[in-house]
Each structure stands twice: as C-alpha cells, then as structure tokens.
mmCIF file of C-alpha atoms and ligand atoms in Angstrom:
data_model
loop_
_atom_site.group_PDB
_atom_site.id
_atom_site.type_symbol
_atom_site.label_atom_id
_atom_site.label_comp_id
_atom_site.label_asym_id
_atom_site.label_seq_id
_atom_site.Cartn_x
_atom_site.Cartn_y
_atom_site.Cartn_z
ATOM 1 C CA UNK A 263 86.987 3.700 -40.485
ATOM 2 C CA UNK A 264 86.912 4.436 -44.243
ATOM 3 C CA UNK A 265 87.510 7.764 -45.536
ATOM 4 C CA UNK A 266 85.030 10.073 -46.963
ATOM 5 C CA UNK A 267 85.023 11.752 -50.363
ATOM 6 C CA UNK A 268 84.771 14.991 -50.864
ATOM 7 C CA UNK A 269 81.453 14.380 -52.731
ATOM 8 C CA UNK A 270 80.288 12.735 -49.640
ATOM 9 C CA UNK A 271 80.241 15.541 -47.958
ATOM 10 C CA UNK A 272 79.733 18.502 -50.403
ATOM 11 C CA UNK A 273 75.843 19.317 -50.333
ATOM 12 C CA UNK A 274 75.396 18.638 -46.286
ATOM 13 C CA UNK A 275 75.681 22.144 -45.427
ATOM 14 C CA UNK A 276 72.774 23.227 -47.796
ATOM 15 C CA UNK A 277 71.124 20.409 -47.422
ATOM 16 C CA UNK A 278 70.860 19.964 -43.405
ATOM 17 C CA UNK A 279 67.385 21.557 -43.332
ATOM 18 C CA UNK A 280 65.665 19.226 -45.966
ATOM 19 C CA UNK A 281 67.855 16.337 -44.315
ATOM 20 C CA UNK A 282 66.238 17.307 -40.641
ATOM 21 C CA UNK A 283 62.843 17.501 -42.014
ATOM 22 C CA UNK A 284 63.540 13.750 -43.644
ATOM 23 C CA UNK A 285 64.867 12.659 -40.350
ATOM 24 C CA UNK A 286 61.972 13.709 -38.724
ATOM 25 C CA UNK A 287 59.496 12.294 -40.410
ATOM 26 C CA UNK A 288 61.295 8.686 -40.678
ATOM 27 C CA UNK A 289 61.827 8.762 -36.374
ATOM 28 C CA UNK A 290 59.595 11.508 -35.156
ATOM 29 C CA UNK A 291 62.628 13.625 -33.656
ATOM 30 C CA UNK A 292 65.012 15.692 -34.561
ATOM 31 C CA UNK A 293 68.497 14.360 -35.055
ATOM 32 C CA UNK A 294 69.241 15.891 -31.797
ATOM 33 C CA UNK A 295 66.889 14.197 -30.521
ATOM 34 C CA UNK A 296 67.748 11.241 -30.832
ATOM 35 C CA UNK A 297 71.441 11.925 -30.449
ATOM 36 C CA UNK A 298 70.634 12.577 -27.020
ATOM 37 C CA UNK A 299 68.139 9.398 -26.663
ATOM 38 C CA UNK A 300 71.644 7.619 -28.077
ATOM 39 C CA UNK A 301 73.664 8.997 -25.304
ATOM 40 C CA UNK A 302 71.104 9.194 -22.252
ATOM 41 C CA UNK A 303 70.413 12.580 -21.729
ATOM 42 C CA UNK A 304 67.019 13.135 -20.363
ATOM 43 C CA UNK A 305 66.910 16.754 -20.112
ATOM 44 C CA UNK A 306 68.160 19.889 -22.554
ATOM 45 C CA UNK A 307 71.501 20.246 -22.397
ATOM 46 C CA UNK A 308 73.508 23.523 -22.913
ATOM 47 C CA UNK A 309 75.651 24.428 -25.989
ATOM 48 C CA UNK A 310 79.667 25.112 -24.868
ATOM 49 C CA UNK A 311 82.117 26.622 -27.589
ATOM 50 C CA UNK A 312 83.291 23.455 -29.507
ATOM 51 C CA UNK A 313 86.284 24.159 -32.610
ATOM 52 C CA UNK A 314 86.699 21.939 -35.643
ATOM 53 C CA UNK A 315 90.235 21.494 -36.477
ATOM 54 C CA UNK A 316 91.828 20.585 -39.525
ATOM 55 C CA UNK A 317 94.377 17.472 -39.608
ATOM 56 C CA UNK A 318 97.055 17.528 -42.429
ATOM 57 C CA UNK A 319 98.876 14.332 -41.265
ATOM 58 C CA UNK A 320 97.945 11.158 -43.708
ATOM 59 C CA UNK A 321 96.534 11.352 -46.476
ATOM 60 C CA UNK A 322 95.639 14.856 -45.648
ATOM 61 C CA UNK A 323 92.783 17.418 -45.294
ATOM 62 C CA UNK A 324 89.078 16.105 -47.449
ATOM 63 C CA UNK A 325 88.110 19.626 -48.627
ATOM 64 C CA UNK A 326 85.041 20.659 -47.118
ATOM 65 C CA UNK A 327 85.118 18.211 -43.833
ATOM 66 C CA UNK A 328 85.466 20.717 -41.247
ATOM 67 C CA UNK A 329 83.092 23.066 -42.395
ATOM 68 C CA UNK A 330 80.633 20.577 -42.852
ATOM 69 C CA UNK A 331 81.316 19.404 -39.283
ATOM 70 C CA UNK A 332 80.845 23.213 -38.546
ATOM 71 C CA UNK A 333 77.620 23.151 -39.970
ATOM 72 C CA UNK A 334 76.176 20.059 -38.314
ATOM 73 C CA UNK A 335 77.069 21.820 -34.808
ATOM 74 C CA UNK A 336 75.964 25.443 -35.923
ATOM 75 C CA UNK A 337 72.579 23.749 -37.130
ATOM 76 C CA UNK A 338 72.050 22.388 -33.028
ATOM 77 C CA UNK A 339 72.921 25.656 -31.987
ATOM 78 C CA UNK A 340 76.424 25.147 -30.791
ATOM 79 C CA UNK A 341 78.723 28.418 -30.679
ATOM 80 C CA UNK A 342 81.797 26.733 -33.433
ATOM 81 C CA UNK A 343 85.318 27.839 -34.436
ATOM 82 C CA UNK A 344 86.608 26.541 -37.427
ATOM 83 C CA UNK A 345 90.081 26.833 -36.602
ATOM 84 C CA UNK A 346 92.190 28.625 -39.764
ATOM 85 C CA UNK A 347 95.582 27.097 -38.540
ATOM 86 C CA UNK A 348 95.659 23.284 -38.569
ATOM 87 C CA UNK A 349 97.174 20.311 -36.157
ATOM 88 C CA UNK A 350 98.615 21.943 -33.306
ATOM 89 C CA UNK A 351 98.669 25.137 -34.086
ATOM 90 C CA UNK A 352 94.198 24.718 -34.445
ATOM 91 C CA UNK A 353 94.831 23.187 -31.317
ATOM 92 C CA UNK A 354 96.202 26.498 -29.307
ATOM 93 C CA UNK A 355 93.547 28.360 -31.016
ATOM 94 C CA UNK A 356 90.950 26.291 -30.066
ATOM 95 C CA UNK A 357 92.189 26.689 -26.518
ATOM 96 C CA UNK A 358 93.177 30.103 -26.745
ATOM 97 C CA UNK A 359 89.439 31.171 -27.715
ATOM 98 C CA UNK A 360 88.039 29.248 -25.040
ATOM 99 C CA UNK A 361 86.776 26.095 -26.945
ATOM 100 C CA UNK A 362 85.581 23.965 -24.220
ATOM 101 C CA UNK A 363 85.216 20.531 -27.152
ATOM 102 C CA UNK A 364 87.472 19.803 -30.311
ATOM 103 C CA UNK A 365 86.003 18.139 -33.112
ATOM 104 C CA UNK A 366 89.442 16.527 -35.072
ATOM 105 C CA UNK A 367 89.683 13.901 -37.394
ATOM 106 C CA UNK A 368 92.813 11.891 -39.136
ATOM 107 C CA UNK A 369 92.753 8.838 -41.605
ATOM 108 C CA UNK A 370 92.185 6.629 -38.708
ATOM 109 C CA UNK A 371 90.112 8.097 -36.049
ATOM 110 C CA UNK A 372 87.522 10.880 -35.577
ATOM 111 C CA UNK A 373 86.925 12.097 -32.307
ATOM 112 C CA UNK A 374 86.182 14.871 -30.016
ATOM 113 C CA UNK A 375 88.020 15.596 -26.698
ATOM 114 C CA UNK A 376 87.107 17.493 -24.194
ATOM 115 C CA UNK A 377 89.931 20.782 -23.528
ATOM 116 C CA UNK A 378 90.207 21.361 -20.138
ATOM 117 C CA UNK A 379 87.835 18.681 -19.230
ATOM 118 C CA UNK A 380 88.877 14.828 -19.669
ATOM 119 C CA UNK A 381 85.990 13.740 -22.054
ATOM 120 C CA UNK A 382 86.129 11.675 -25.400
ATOM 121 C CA UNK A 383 83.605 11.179 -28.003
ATOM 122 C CA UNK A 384 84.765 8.566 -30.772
ATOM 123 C CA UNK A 385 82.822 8.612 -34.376
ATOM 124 C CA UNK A 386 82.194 4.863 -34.578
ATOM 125 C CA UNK A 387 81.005 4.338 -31.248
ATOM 126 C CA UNK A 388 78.911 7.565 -31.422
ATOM 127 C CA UNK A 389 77.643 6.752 -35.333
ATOM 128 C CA UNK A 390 76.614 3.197 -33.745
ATOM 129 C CA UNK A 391 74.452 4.202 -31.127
ATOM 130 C CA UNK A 392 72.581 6.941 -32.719
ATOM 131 C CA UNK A 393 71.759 4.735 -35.549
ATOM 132 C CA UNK A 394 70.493 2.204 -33.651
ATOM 133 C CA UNK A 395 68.517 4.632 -32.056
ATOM 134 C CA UNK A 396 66.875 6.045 -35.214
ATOM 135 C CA UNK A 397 65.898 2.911 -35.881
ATOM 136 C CA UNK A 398 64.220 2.227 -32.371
ATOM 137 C CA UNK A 399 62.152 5.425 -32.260
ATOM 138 C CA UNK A 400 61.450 4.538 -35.997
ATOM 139 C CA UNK A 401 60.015 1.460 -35.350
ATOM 140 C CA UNK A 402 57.845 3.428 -32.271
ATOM 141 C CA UNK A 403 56.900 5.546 -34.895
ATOM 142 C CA UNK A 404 55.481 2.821 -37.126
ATOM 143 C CA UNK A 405 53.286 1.920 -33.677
ATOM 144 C CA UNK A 406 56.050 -1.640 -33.289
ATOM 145 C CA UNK A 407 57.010 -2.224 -29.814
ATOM 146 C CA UNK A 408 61.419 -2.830 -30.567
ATOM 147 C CA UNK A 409 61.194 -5.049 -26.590
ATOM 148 C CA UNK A 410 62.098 -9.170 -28.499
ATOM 149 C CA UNK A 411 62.142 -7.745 -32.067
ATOM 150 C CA UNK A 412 65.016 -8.872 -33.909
ATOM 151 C CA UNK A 413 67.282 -6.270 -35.647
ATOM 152 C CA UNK A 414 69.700 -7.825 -38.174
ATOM 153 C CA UNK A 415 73.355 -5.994 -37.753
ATOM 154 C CA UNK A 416 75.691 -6.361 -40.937
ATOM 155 C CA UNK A 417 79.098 -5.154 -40.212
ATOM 156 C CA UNK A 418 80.644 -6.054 -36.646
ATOM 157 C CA UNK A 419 83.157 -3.408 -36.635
ATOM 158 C CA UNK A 420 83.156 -0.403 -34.203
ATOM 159 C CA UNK A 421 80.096 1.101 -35.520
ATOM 160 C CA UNK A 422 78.202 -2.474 -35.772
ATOM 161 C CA UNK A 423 79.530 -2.916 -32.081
ATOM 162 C CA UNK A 424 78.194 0.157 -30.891
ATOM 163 C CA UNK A 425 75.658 -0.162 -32.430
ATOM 164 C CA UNK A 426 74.394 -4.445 -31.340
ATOM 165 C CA UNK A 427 74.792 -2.916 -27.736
ATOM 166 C CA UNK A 428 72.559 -0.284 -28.596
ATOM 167 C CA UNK A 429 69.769 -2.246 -29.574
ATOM 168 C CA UNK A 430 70.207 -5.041 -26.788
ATOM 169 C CA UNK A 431 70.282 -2.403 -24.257
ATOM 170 C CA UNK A 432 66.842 -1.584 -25.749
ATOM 171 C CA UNK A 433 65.493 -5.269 -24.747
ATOM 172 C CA UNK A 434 65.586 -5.973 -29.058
ATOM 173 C CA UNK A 435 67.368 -8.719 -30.346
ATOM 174 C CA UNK A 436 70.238 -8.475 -32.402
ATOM 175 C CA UNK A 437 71.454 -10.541 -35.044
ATOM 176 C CA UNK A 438 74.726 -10.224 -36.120
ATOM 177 C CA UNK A 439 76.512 -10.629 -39.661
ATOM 178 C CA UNK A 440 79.782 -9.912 -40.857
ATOM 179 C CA UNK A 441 81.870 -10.872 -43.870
ATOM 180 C CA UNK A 442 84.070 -12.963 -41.152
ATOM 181 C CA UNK A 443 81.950 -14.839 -39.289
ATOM 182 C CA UNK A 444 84.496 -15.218 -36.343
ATOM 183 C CA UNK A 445 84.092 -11.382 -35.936
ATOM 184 C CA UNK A 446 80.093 -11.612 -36.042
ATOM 185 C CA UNK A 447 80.294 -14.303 -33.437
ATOM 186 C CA UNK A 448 82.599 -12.591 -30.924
ATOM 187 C CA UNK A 449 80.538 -9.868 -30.747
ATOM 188 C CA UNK A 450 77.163 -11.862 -29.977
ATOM 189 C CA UNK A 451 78.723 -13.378 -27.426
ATOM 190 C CA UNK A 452 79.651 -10.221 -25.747
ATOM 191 C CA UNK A 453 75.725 -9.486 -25.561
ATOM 192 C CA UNK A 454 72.707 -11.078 -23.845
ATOM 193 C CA UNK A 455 69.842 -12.666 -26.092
ATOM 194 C CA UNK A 456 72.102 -11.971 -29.422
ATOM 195 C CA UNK A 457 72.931 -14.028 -31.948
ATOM 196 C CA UNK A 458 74.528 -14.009 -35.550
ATOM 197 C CA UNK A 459 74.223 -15.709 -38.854
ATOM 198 C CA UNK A 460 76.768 -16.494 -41.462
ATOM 199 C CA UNK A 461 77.564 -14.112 -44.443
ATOM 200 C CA UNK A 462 75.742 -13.395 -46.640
ATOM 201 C CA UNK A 463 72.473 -12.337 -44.306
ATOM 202 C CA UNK A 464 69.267 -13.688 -45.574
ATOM 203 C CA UNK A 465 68.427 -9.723 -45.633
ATOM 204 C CA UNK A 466 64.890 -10.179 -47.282
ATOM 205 C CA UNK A 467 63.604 -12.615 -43.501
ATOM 206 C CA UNK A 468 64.739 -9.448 -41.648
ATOM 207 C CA UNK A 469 62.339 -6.799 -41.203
ATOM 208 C CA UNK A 470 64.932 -4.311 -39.133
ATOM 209 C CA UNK A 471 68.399 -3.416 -40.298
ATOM 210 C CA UNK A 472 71.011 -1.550 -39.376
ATOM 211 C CA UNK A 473 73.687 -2.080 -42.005
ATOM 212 C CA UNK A 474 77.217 -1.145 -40.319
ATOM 213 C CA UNK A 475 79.323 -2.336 -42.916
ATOM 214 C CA UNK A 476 81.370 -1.340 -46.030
ATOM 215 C CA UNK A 477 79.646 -2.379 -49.216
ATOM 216 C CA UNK A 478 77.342 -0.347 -51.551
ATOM 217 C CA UNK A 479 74.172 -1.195 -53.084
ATOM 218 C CA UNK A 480 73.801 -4.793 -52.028
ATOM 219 C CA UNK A 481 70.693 -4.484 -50.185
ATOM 220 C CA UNK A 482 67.923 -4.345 -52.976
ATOM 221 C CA UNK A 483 64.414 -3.618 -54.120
ATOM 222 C CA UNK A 484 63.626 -7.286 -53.492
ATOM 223 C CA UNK A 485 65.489 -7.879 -50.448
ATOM 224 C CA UNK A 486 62.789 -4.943 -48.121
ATOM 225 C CA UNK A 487 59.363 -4.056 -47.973
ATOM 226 C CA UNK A 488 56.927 -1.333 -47.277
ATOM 227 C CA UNK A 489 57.495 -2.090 -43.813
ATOM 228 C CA UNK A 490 61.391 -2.539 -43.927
ATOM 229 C CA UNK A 491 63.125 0.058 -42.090
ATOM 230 C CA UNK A 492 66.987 0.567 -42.278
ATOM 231 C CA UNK A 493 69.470 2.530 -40.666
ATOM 232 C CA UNK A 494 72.552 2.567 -43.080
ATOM 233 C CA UNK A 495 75.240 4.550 -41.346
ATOM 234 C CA UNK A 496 77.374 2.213 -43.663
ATOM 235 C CA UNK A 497 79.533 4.087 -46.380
ATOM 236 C CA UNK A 498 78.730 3.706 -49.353
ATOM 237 C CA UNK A 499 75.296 3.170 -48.707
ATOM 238 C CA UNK A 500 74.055 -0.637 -48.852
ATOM 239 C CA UNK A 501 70.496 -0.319 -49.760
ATOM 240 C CA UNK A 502 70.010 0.095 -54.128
ATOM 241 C CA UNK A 503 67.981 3.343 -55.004
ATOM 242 C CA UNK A 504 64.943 0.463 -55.950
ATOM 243 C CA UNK A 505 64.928 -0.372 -52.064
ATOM 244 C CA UNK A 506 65.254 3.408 -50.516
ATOM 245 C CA UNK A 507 61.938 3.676 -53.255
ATOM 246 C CA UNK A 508 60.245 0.872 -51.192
ATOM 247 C CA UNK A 509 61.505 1.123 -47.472
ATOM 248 C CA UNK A 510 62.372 3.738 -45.102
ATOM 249 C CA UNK A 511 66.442 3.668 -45.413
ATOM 250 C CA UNK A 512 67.691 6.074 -42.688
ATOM 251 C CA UNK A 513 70.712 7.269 -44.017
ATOM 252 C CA UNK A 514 73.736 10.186 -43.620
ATOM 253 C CA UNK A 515 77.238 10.604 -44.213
ATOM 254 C CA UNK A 516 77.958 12.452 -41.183
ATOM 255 C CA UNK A 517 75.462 14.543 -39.698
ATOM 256 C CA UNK A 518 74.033 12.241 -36.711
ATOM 257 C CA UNK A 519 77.185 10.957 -35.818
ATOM 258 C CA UNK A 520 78.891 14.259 -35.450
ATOM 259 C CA UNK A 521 75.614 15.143 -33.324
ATOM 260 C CA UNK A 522 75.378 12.366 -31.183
ATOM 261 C CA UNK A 523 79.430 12.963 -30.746
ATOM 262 C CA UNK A 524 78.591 16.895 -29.239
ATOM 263 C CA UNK A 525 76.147 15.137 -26.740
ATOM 264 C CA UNK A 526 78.407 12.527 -25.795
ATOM 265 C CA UNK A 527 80.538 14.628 -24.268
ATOM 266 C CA UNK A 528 78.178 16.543 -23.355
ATOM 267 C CA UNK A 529 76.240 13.864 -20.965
ATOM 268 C CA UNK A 530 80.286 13.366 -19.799
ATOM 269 C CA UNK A 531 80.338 16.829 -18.353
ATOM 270 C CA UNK A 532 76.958 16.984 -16.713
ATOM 271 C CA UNK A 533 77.989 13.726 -14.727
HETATM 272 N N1 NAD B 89 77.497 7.643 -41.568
HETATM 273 C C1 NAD B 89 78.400 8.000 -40.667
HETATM 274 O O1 NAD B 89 78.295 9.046 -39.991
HETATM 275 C C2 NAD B 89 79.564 7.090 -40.429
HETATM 276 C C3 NAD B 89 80.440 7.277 -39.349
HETATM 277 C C4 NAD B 89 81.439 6.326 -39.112
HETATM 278 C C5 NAD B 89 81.584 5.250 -39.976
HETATM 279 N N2 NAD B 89 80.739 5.140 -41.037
HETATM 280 C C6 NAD B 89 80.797 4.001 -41.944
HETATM 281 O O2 NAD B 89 80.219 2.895 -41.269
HETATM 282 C C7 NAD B 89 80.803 1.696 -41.741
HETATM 283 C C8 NAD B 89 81.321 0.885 -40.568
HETATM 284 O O3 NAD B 89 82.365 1.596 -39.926
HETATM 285 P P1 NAD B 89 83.426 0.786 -39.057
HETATM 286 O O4 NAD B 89 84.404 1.780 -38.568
HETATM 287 O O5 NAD B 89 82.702 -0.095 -38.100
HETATM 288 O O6 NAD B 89 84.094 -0.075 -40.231
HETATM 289 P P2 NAD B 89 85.038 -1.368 -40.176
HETATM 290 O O7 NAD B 89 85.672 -1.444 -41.511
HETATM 291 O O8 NAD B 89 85.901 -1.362 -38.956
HETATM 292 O O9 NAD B 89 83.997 -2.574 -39.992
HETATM 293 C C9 NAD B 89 83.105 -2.901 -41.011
HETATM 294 C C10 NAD B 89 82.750 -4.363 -40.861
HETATM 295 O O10 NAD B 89 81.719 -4.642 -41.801
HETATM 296 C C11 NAD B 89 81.999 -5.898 -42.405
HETATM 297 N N3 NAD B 89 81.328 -5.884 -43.699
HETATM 298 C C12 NAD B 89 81.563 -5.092 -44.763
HETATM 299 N N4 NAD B 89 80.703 -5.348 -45.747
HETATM 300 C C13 NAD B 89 79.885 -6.343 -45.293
HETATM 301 C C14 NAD B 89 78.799 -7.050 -45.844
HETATM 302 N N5 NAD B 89 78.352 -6.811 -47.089
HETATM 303 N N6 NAD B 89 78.198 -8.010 -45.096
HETATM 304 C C15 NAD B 89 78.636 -8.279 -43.846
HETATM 305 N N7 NAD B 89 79.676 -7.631 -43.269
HETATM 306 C C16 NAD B 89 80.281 -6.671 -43.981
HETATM 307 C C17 NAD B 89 83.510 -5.983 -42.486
HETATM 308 O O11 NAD B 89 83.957 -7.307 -42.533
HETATM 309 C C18 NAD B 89 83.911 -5.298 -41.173
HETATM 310 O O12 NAD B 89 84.057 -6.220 -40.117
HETATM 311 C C19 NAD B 89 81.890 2.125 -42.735
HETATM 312 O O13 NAD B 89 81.336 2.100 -44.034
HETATM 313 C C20 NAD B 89 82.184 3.550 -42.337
HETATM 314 O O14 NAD B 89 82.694 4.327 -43.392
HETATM 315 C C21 NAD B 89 79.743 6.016 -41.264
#
C-alpha cells in the first residue's frame, strides 16, 4: 500500500457529487452500487453507526484523510463519527458512542473492523474487487458481454489479486502483468482460465484494463481507444491525460474502495 498525499485527497469531499454523476455514467450505477455488486449483496442493506479514527503511529496523520473517509460514508447515508481523540483513545469513543464499524488506517494497512462483531474489511482487497466490478458493469454498459473477454491486470499486488479473482469469478479472462514476472505468474496460477504476460504489457492489444499497479502516466493516448475502458485504482494514476481524453479511465483515490469496504462488512453481518 502506498501512501496518499494530502492533495490526493483534498477536493473529494466537494467533489463526491460530480464524481457520482461521472461514475454513473461510465458503469450505469452508483458507486454503491457496485460496491455491493463487488461484495454480493443482492438486496439494500441498512446503514449501522461506523467512526473514522485517526492513527498517529508512522509517519503520522495525512491531513484531511478521515474526513474525507467521513464524507464517502455520509454521502451513502451512513450515520459517521469522526472520532476527535486518536489511536486508542478514538477507539473507546468509537465504542463508547455505539459505533458498530471502525474505519482506521496506518502506513501499512487500511481497514475496517467490526466492534462488537468479528468482521474485517481490508482496502486492497476491497479497492480490487470493486474495480473490477466497475469495469464489468462498464463493459455491460457499452452492450459487451465480460463471459471469455480478456481483461489485462497490471500490478499483482493485493489490489491486482483481488481484483484477477474478481474478474475470473465473472467467467472473463484475466491476464496478468507485473513488473516481476514471478509475481504475475503466481497469481495466474492461483486462478482458472488466467494467464499473464511479461512486463511491459503490450497495453495498446488489450481492450480492458484494470491497472493495479504503482506507476503514473504510462498508459497513453496511443496505447487506448474509443472503446478502451480502464479501471485505474492504481496511485498515481497510469493512464496520460491524452488517454482519459480518448477512453473511459475509471478512476478515484479513495471513494469506491472506502464504499465497497462499508458493504463488506456489511454482507459479513447479514450472514
Ligand atoms: N484508489 C484506491 O482507492 C486505492 C486503494 C488501495 C490501493 N490503491 C493503489 O493501488 C495500487 C496497488 O496497490 P497494492 O497495495 O496492490 O500495491 P503493491 O505495491 O502491493 O503492488 C503493486 C504491484 O504493481 C506492480 N507494478 C507497479 N507498476 C507496474 C507497472 N508499470 N507494470 C506492471 N506492474 C507494476 C508492482 O511490481 C507490484 O507488484 C497502488 O498504487 C495503491 O496506492 C488505490
């Protein structure tokens, strides 16, 4: 997991609305939505009291992260306390106003836990999946049928993982790439019909991409196509401003991971 910047994360809270109404026209739902496609929930799901709480271990607090986390979970109508006191002091307060979910994040991990209740919701397994959903109701929404479509996968860390299983689970194909092609490979062989390429990806023979990796602006204006569809959960983003002009690049600091996080847990409690 790489850190975010501050000015990663600075405009989301003004921006959600504009963002949703982006979202929504790339996949046809809401980021909800497809938070909950990413997780399996069929049906709509309540809203418990969830708290944000503020790490100061590490490298320390990014100003702005928790509200902005606050805002992705007030925007799907979830009840949230942004705890003032931080570590384990939030903690108590969290439990102490009868938080039912946590929301906390360190230089290492980001994750929600359950309080009371023994559920878990990590970032890059949650980011993964509701990527790689985006990009499967995007495709539907282009009128392409994802079933033995292959979806090139750059990055074959936890969010790439989540991500390939994603997608096969969907009947797609997957192709994975990483930098280290031993990593790429493991990971296709952990899934059925997948396979993976050496680095550096032939991007421009792929038509579907989720890019799950670390590098900015490699991904250019004459790599895609009209028809090219990315999701980029990948920070910075990999696609060049000349190929978000040309393709539909699905792409957020944040926001759907944090989402499809609430749900997780979420579908954990219903079962
Ligand atoms: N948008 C969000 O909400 C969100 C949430 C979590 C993580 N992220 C971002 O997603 C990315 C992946 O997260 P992670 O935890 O899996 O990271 P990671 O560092 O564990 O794994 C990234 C993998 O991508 C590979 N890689 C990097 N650049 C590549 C390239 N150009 N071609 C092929 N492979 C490449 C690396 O070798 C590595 O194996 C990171 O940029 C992270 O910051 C975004």
């Amino acid at each position: 997991m790489s850190r975010l910047l501050e000015s990663d994360i600075d405009l989301i809270e003004t921006q959600l609305q504009d963002y949703e109404d982006l979202f929504i026209r790339q996949t046809g739902y809401t980021m909800e939505e497809i938070a909950q496609k990413a997780v399996g929930l069929t049906k709509n799901t309540k809203r418990i009291k969830t708290a944000v709480i503020s790490v100061t271990s590490g490298l320390g607090i990014i100003t702005g992260f928790s509200q902005a986390v606050g805002a992705i979970l007030r925007h799907c109508r979830v009840e949230t306390l942004i705890a003032e006191k931080t570590d384990v002091a939030g903690l108590q307060q969290a439990y102490l106003s009868k938080c039912g979910i946590t929301f906390l994040a360190d230089d290492c991990v980001c994750a929600a836990f359950g309080i009371g209740s023994a559920v878990h919701s990590d970032n890059g397994w949650a980011t993964g999946r509701g990527f790689a959903a985006a990009i499967i109701e995007a495709m539907r929404k282009q009128g392409i049928n994802p079933r033995q479509e292959r979806v090139l996968i750059i990055g074959a860390g936890p969010v790439g993982q989540a991500a390939a299983h994603y997608i096969a689970e969907q009947h797609a194909l997957p192709v994975i790439c990483d930098l280290d092609n031993n990593k790429a490979a493991c990971l296709a062989a952990t899934l059925e019909h997948s396979t993976w390429i050496s680095s550096p990806a032939p991007i421009h023979q792929f038509t579907y991409i989720i890019n799950a990796g670390t590098t900015g602006d490699f991904i250019t204006g004459e790599d895609v196509t009209e028809k090219t569809i990315i999701a980029a959960p990948g920070m910075p983003c990999g696609a060049t401003a000349a190929a978000r002009e040309k393709a539909t690049v699905i792409h957020n600091p944040l926001e759907l991971g944090i989402i499809t996080m609430y749900f997780n847990c979420m579908k954990q409690l219903e079962d």
